[in-house]
Coordinates of C-alpha atoms and ligand atoms in Angstrom, one line a residue:
M15 CA 87.4 114.5 129.3
K16 CA 87.6 111.5 131.5
T17 CA 89.7 108.4 131.1
L18 CA 88.5 104.9 131.9
L19 CA 90.8 101.9 132.7
I20 CA 89.6 98.3 132.7
D21 CA 91.8 95.4 133.8
D22 CA 91.2 92.4 136.1
D23 CA 94.8 92.6 137.3
P24 CA 94.9 95.1 140.2
F25 CA 98.7 95.6 139.8
A26 CA 98.4 96.5 136.1
L27 CA 95.5 98.7 136.8
A28 CA 97.3 100.7 139.5
M29 CA 100.4 101.0 137.4
L30 CA 98.6 102.3 134.4
A31 CA 96.7 104.8 136.6
R32 CA 99.9 106.1 138.1
Q33 CA 101.6 106.5 134.8
L34 CA 98.6 108.4 133.4
E35 CA 98.6 110.7 136.4
R36 CA 102.3 111.4 136.0
L37 CA 101.5 112.5 132.4
G38 CA 98.9 115.0 133.7
C39 CA 95.8 112.9 133.0
E40 CA 93.3 114.1 135.7
A41 CA 90.0 112.3 135.8
V42 CA 91.1 108.6 135.7
T43 CA 88.6 106.0 136.7
S44 CA 89.7 102.3 137.2
C45 CA 87.4 99.3 136.9
N46 CA 88.6 95.8 137.8
S47 CA 86.0 94.2 135.5
A48 CA 84.2 95.0 132.2
Q49 CA 80.9 94.5 134.1
S50 CA 81.6 97.4 136.5
A51 CA 82.8 99.5 133.5
Q52 CA 79.5 98.7 131.7
A53 CA 77.5 99.8 134.8
L54 CA 79.5 103.0 134.9
L55 CA 79.0 103.7 131.2
A56 CA 75.2 103.1 131.6
S57 CA 75.0 106.2 133.8
G58 CA 76.5 108.3 131.0
F59 CA 79.6 108.0 128.8
E60 CA 79.5 111.3 126.9
T61 CA 82.2 112.7 129.1
I62 CA 84.6 109.8 128.6
G63 CA 87.1 110.6 125.9
L64 CA 89.5 107.6 126.3
V65 CA 89.2 104.0 127.3
F66 CA 92.0 101.6 128.0
C67 CA 90.9 98.0 127.9
D68 CA 92.6 94.6 128.7
L69 CA 91.7 91.7 126.4
Q70 CA 92.0 88.6 128.7
M71 CA 89.4 89.1 131.5
P72 CA 87.4 86.4 133.3
D73 CA 83.7 87.4 133.0
I74 CA 83.3 89.7 130.0
D75 CA 86.5 89.7 127.8
G76 CA 87.9 92.6 125.8
V77 CA 86.2 91.5 122.5
E78 CA 82.8 91.5 124.2
F79 CA 83.5 94.8 125.7
V80 CA 84.5 96.3 122.3
R81 CA 81.1 95.0 121.0
H82 CA 79.4 96.7 123.9
L83 CA 81.1 100.1 123.2
A84 CA 79.9 99.9 119.6
R85 CA 76.4 99.0 120.7
I86 CA 76.0 102.0 123.0
G87 CA 77.6 104.3 120.3
Y88 CA 80.7 105.3 122.2
R89 CA 82.5 108.1 120.3
G90 CA 85.8 108.5 122.2
G91 CA 89.2 106.8 121.7
L92 CA 90.0 103.2 122.6
V93 CA 93.4 101.7 123.5
L94 CA 93.8 97.9 123.7
V95 CA 96.3 96.7 126.2
S96 CA 97.2 93.1 126.4
G97 CA 99.7 90.4 127.2
E98 CA 98.3 88.3 124.3
N99 CA 100.3 87.8 121.2
D100 CA 100.5 90.5 118.5
R101 CA 98.2 88.6 116.0
I102 CA 95.4 88.5 118.5
L103 CA 95.9 92.2 119.4
Q104 CA 95.9 93.2 115.7
T105 CA 92.8 91.2 115.1
V106 CA 90.9 92.9 117.9
R107 CA 92.2 96.2 116.5
K108 CA 90.6 95.4 113.1
L109 CA 87.4 94.3 114.8
A110 CA 87.2 97.6 116.7
Q111 CA 87.8 99.5 113.4
A112 CA 85.0 97.5 111.7
H113 CA 82.7 98.6 114.5
R114 CA 83.8 102.2 113.7
I115 CA 85.4 102.7 117.0
D116 CA 88.3 105.1 117.0
I117 CA 91.1 102.9 118.0
I118 CA 94.2 104.8 119.1
A119 CA 96.6 102.0 119.7
A120 CA 97.0 98.3 120.5
L121 CA 99.8 98.0 123.1
A122 CA 101.6 95.0 124.4
K123 CA 102.1 94.8 128.2
P124 CA 104.0 96.3 129.9
V125 CA 103.2 99.8 128.5
S126 CA 106.0 102.4 128.6
L127 CA 105.5 106.0 129.7
E128 CA 106.6 107.1 126.2
Q129 CA 103.9 105.0 124.5
L130 CA 101.3 106.5 126.8
R131 CA 102.5 110.0 126.0
Q132 CA 102.0 109.3 122.3
V133 CA 98.6 107.8 122.9
L134 CA 97.4 110.8 124.9
A135 CA 98.7 113.2 122.2
S136 CA 97.2 111.3 119.4
N137 CA 93.8 110.9 121.2
A138 CA 93.7 114.7 121.9
S139 CA 94.2 115.6 118.3
R140 CA 91.7 112.9 117.0
R141 CA 89.0 114.1 119.4
A142 CA 89.6 117.7 118.2
S143 CA 89.4 116.8 114.5
A144 CA 86.4 114.5 115.1
A145 CA 84.6 117.4 116.6
G146 CA 85.4 119.5 113.6
A147 CA 84.5 116.9 111.0
A148 CA 80.9 116.4 112.1
R149 CA 79.6 117.8 108.8
P150 CA 76.5 116.2 107.2
A151 CA 77.1 114.3 104.0
Y152 CA 76.6 116.0 100.7
T153 CA 73.0 115.8 99.4
P154 CA 72.1 114.4 95.9
A155 CA 70.9 117.9 95.0
E156 CA 74.3 119.4 95.8
L157 CA 75.9 116.7 93.6
E158 CA 73.5 117.5 90.8
G159 CA 74.4 121.1 91.1
A160 CA 78.1 120.3 91.0
L161 CA 77.6 118.2 87.8
A162 CA 75.7 121.0 86.1
A163 CA 78.4 123.5 87.1
G164 CA 81.2 121.3 85.9
Q165 CA 82.9 121.2 89.3
F166 CA 84.3 117.6 89.1
V167 CA 87.9 117.3 88.0
N168 CA 90.2 114.3 87.5
H169 CA 93.5 113.7 89.1
Y170 CA 95.7 111.0 87.7
Q171 CA 98.0 108.6 89.4
P172 CA 100.7 106.9 87.4
K173 CA 101.0 103.1 86.9
V174 CA 104.5 101.9 86.2
A175 CA 106.0 98.6 85.1
L176 CA 108.0 97.0 88.0
S177 CA 110.6 95.5 85.7
T178 CA 111.6 98.7 83.9
G179 CA 109.9 101.5 85.7
E180 CA 108.3 102.6 82.5
L181 CA 105.0 104.5 82.7
T182 CA 102.3 102.2 81.3
G183 CA 99.2 104.1 82.3
V184 CA 97.3 106.3 84.7
E185 CA 94.3 105.9 86.9
A186 CA 91.8 108.8 86.8
L187 CA 90.5 109.6 90.3
V188 CA 87.7 112.1 90.5
R189 CA 87.7 115.1 92.9
W190 CA 85.1 117.7 93.5
Q191 CA 86.4 121.3 93.2
H192 CA 84.0 122.6 95.8
P193 CA 83.4 126.4 95.8
T194 CA 83.8 126.7 99.6
A195 CA 85.1 123.3 101.0
G196 CA 88.1 123.1 98.6
L197 CA 89.0 119.7 97.0
V198 CA 86.5 117.1 98.1
F199 CA 87.6 113.4 97.8
P200 CA 85.4 110.6 96.4
D201 CA 84.7 108.9 99.7
E202 CA 82.5 111.8 100.5
F203 CA 80.3 111.6 97.4
I204 CA 80.6 108.4 95.4
A205 CA 78.2 106.4 97.6
T206 CA 75.6 109.2 97.5
A207 CA 76.0 109.3 93.7
E208 CA 75.5 105.6 93.5
E209 CA 72.4 105.5 95.7
H210 CA 70.7 108.4 93.9
G211 CA 71.1 107.5 90.3
L212 CA 73.9 110.0 89.6
I213 CA 76.8 107.7 89.1
D214 CA 76.2 107.3 85.3
A215 CA 76.3 111.0 84.8
L216 CA 79.4 111.3 87.0
T217 CA 81.2 108.4 85.3
R218 CA 80.5 110.0 81.9
V219 CA 82.1 113.3 83.1
V220 CA 85.2 111.4 84.4
L221 CA 85.5 109.3 81.3
T222 CA 85.1 112.2 78.9
A223 CA 87.7 114.3 80.7
A224 CA 90.1 111.3 80.9
L225 CA 89.8 110.5 77.2
R226 CA 90.4 114.1 76.2
Q227 CA 93.4 114.3 78.5
G228 CA 94.7 111.0 77.2
R229 CA 94.5 112.3 73.6
A230 CA 96.5 115.4 74.6
W231 CA 99.2 113.3 76.2
H232 CA 99.3 111.1 73.2
D233 CA 99.8 114.1 70.9
A234 CA 102.6 115.3 73.2
G235 CA 104.3 111.9 72.8
L236 CA 103.1 110.1 76.0
G237 CA 101.1 107.1 74.7
I238 CA 99.6 105.6 77.9
R239 CA 96.6 103.6 79.0
L240 CA 93.7 105.4 80.7
A241 CA 92.1 103.6 83.7
V242 CA 88.7 104.9 84.9
N243 CA 86.8 103.5 87.9
V244 CA 83.3 102.1 87.4
S245 CA 81.1 100.7 90.1
M246 CA 78.7 97.9 89.5
A247 CA 75.9 100.5 89.6
N248 CA 77.3 101.7 86.3
L249 CA 76.6 98.3 84.8
A250 CA 72.9 98.3 84.7
A251 CA 72.3 100.2 81.4
L252 CA 72.9 97.8 78.5
D253 CA 74.2 100.5 76.2
F254 CA 77.2 101.3 78.5
P255 CA 79.7 99.6 76.2
D256 CA 78.4 101.6 73.2
V257 CA 78.6 104.8 75.2
V258 CA 82.3 104.1 76.1
A259 CA 83.0 103.2 72.5
R260 CA 81.4 106.4 71.2
L261 CA 83.1 108.7 73.7
A262 CA 86.5 107.1 72.9
S263 CA 86.0 107.5 69.2
E264 CA 85.0 111.1 69.6
A265 CA 88.1 111.8 71.6
G266 CA 90.3 109.8 69.1
V267 CA 91.5 107.2 71.6
A268 CA 91.8 103.5 70.8
L269 CA 89.6 101.3 72.8
S270 CA 92.6 99.1 73.7
S271 CA 94.0 102.1 75.6
V272 CA 91.0 102.2 77.9
V273 CA 90.8 100.2 81.1
L274 CA 87.8 100.1 83.4
E275 CA 88.5 99.3 87.0
V276 CA 85.5 97.6 88.5
T277 CA 84.6 97.5 92.2
E278 CA 81.7 95.8 93.7
S279 CA 80.7 97.3 97.0
R280 CA 77.6 95.1 97.5
L281 CA 76.4 91.7 96.4
M282 CA 74.7 91.7 93.1
Q283 CA 71.4 89.8 92.9
D284 CA 70.9 89.9 89.2
L285 CA 74.1 89.3 87.2
R286 CA 72.5 89.3 83.7
A287 CA 73.1 93.0 82.9
P288 CA 76.7 93.2 84.3
L289 CA 77.7 90.0 82.6
D290 CA 76.3 91.1 79.3
I291 CA 78.0 94.5 79.6
L292 CA 81.4 93.3 80.8
T293 CA 81.6 90.7 78.1
R294 CA 80.8 93.2 75.4
L295 CA 83.4 95.6 76.8
R296 CA 86.0 92.8 76.4
L297 CA 84.8 92.1 72.9
K298 CA 85.5 95.7 72.1
R299 CA 89.1 95.2 73.5
I300 CA 88.4 97.5 76.4
G301 CA 90.6 96.4 79.4
L302 CA 88.8 95.2 82.5
S303 CA 90.4 95.4 85.9
I304 CA 89.1 93.8 89.1
D305 CA 89.8 96.6 91.6
D306 CA 90.6 96.2 95.4
F307 CA 91.1 92.5 94.9
G308 CA 90.9 90.5 98.1
T309 CA 88.4 92.9 99.9
G310 CA 84.7 93.0 100.0
H311 CA 83.0 91.3 97.1
S312 CA 86.1 91.6 94.9
S313 CA 86.7 87.9 95.2
L314 CA 87.4 84.6 93.5
A315 CA 83.7 84.2 92.5
Q316 CA 84.1 87.3 90.4
L317 CA 87.3 86.1 88.8
R318 CA 85.5 82.9 87.9
D319 CA 82.5 84.7 86.3
I320 CA 83.9 87.8 84.7
P321 CA 86.5 88.1 81.9
F322 CA 88.9 90.4 83.7
D323 CA 92.3 90.9 82.2
E324 CA 93.9 92.8 85.1
L325 CA 93.9 92.2 88.8
K326 CA 94.5 95.1 91.2
L327 CA 95.7 93.8 94.5
D328 CA 94.3 95.9 97.3
R329 CA 96.7 98.1 99.2
S330 CA 95.8 96.5 102.5
F331 CA 97.8 93.5 101.2
V332 CA 100.5 95.4 99.4
N333 CA 101.4 98.0 102.0
G334 CA 104.1 96.5 104.4
T335 CA 104.1 93.1 102.7
S336 CA 107.9 92.8 102.8
A337 CA 107.8 93.0 106.6
D338 CA 104.8 90.7 107.2
P339 CA 105.0 86.9 106.4
A340 CA 101.1 86.5 106.3
L341 CA 100.7 89.4 103.8
R342 CA 103.6 88.1 101.7
A343 CA 102.0 84.6 101.5
I344 CA 98.7 86.2 100.3
V345 CA 100.5 88.4 97.7
E346 CA 102.6 85.6 96.4
A347 CA 99.6 83.2 96.0
T348 CA 97.5 86.0 94.3
L349 CA 100.3 86.9 91.9
Q350 CA 100.7 83.3 90.9
M351 CA 97.0 82.9 90.3
A352 CA 96.9 86.1 88.2
R353 CA 99.7 84.6 86.1
Q354 CA 98.0 81.3 85.6
L355 CA 94.8 83.1 84.6
G356 CA 96.8 85.2 82.1
M357 CA 96.0 88.4 83.8
E358 CA 98.2 91.5 84.4
S359 CA 98.9 92.1 88.1
V360 CA 98.9 95.6 89.6
A361 CA 99.9 96.4 93.1
E362 CA 98.2 99.5 94.5
G363 CA 99.4 101.5 97.5
V364 CA 103.1 100.9 97.1
E365 CA 104.7 103.3 99.5
E366 CA 108.0 101.8 100.4
R367 CA 111.1 100.7 98.6
A368 CA 111.2 97.3 100.4
D369 CA 107.7 96.5 99.1
W370 CA 108.6 97.6 95.6
D371 CA 111.7 95.3 95.7
L372 CA 109.7 92.3 96.9
L373 CA 106.9 92.8 94.4
R374 CA 109.5 93.1 91.6
A375 CA 111.2 89.9 92.8
L376 CA 107.8 88.1 92.9
G377 CA 107.1 89.1 89.3
C378 CA 104.2 91.5 89.8
N379 CA 103.7 93.5 86.6
V380 CA 102.7 97.0 87.6
A381 CA 102.9 99.2 90.6
Q382 CA 101.0 102.2 91.7
G383 CA 101.4 104.2 94.9
Y384 CA 102.9 107.2 96.8
L385 CA 106.4 105.8 96.3
I386 CA 106.0 106.5 92.6
A387 CA 103.6 109.4 92.6
R388 CA 100.5 110.8 94.3
P389 CA 97.5 111.5 92.2
M390 CA 98.1 114.8 90.3
P391 CA 96.3 117.2 87.9
G392 CA 96.7 116.1 84.3
D393 CA 98.9 119.0 83.2
E394 CA 101.5 118.0 85.9
L395 CA 102.1 114.6 84.4
P396 CA 104.8 115.5 81.8
Q397 CA 106.8 117.3 84.5
W398 CA 106.5 114.3 86.9
W399 CA 107.5 112.0 84.0
R400 CA 110.8 113.9 83.6
T401 CA 111.7 113.7 87.3
W402 CA 110.7 110.1 87.2
Q403 CA 113.4 109.0 84.7
P404 CA 116.4 109.1 87.1
R405 CA 114.4 107.6 89.9
R406 CA 113.1 104.9 87.6
M407 CA 116.7 103.9 86.7
E408 CA 117.5 103.7 90.4
L409 CA 114.4 101.6 91.3
A410 CA 114.4 99.3 88.3
G411 CA 118.1 99.2 87.6
S412 CA 119.4 97.0 90.4
A413 CA 117.7 94.3 92.7
Ligands
LIG27 O1 92.1 109.0 95.6 P1 91.1 108.4 96.2 O2 90.7 109.0 97.5 O3 90.7 109.2 95.1 O4 89.9 107.4 95.7 C1 89.1 106.8 96.6 C2 88.2 105.8 96.0 O5 87.2 106.4 95.2 C3 88.9 104.8 95.2 O6 88.6 103.6 95.8 C4 88.4 104.9 93.8 O7 88.1 103.6 93.3 C5 87.1 105.7 94.0 N1 86.9 106.5 92.8 C6 87.7 107.5 92.4 N2 87.2 108.1 91.3 C7 86.1 107.4 91.0 C8 85.2 107.5 89.9 O8 85.3 108.2 88.9 N3 84.1 106.6 89.9 C9 83.9 105.7 90.9 N4 82.9 104.9 90.9 N5 84.8 105.6 91.9 C10 85.9 106.4 92.0
LIG28 O1 90.5 102.9 93.1 P1 91.0 102.7 94.4 O2 90.5 102.1 95.6 O3 91.9 101.6 94.2 O4 92.0 103.9 94.7 C1 93.0 104.5 94.8 C2 93.0 105.2 96.2 O5 94.2 104.9 96.8 C3 92.9 106.6 96.1 O6 92.2 107.1 97.2 C4 94.4 107.0 96.1 O7 94.5 108.4 96.5 C5 94.9 106.1 97.2 N1 96.3 105.8 97.1 C6 97.0 105.7 96.0 N2 98.3 105.4 96.2 C7 98.3 105.2 97.6 C8 99.4 104.8 98.5 O8 100.5 104.6 98.1 N3 99.0 104.7 99.8 C9 97.8 105.0 100.2 N4 97.5 104.8 101.5 N5 96.8 105.3 99.4 C10 97.0 105.4 98.1
LIG29 MN1 90.8 102.0 91.3

């Protein structure tokens, strides 16, 4: 695998090449402009496994070069190296990610030998796993087979009150217990299910299992709310609220204990059916949560149009918010808005104690994330609940 370096500063270029050679990197090619790099790539880039690119360059800058890499379908790793401030570096990093380029690091100049050592190790392992992961997506027929064979199972992730640490509910997250591939996560099959008319059947399976599990917990003394994910594609059949009501009644679960977390992955043209359905769900006292708030189409327009009663702040704002003033400002403003709209606020992706403490201080109602618990099979919840009690005291006691 070859390594390509691009920087208009000859000293920085020579320095980086020397460091990489010291670390045992053999085929290193240096280019003093993005133009010469593009010419080189035009004669074949399949053998290039890693590119280091400066941002500030006179003719073609780093942003344009990232765009070029995406256009030609470059599959290797990318490291951004720049003297620009961190905000700019992080923005270009996000841009590269959005282009689906495998970005290994964004480094401020000057780069240390230790940083380069880490970059090389991380790139080597990512290239190896990318080679292994090149498996075609599951087909609609495979999903239909899995539905018929009952291979979808729910895991459940606790949602707890930030003020007391009390368990208030769980979110059901579907997994496919695949006969040979093991546990398959939803990002590998939800989109296919949505595109091929299988999402209604899948949601019904998830909902039915969650309601049955909820009833069992209730009978064992754990009365909690059950959240199930629905996509906008579920909100086309006008009888959806009646289906939910019937399934809940069959399971013996009150409708006020059911929450539907709605995500919109694409823009809806015709809002008539979704608005009809969502309003009738609320009339039945079923909870409606706007999921992944702040990303994609999960936005202010939806808050204006749809009677949500819970707002789930996306984990990209939650995670690390205590250490990042920009995130903190967004979280604070969103929580205040949720309060003014009379909505419950839920922070998802809480992984660190510092973020928990800040969210608590800012008056966020509910937290969910690895700090509290990972998603788990339903029968593990009572055991988790017992181990949670002392931790709950510790997390909610002080601060
Ligand atoms: O744990 P995790 O990898 O499970 O979930 C990834 C994403 O898949 C989440 O954004 C979640 O909203 C979505 N998801 C999980 N279960 C379901 C489901 O039953 N239906 C739909 N539509 N999405 C789900
Ligand atoms: O529905 P939705 O996008 O909101 O999904 C929850 C997803 O987030 C699931 O994939 C779940 O496994 C994942 N998740 C839950 N808690 C955490 C967390 O603390 N950190 C991260 N990175 N992911 C989480
Ligand atoms: Mn969700």
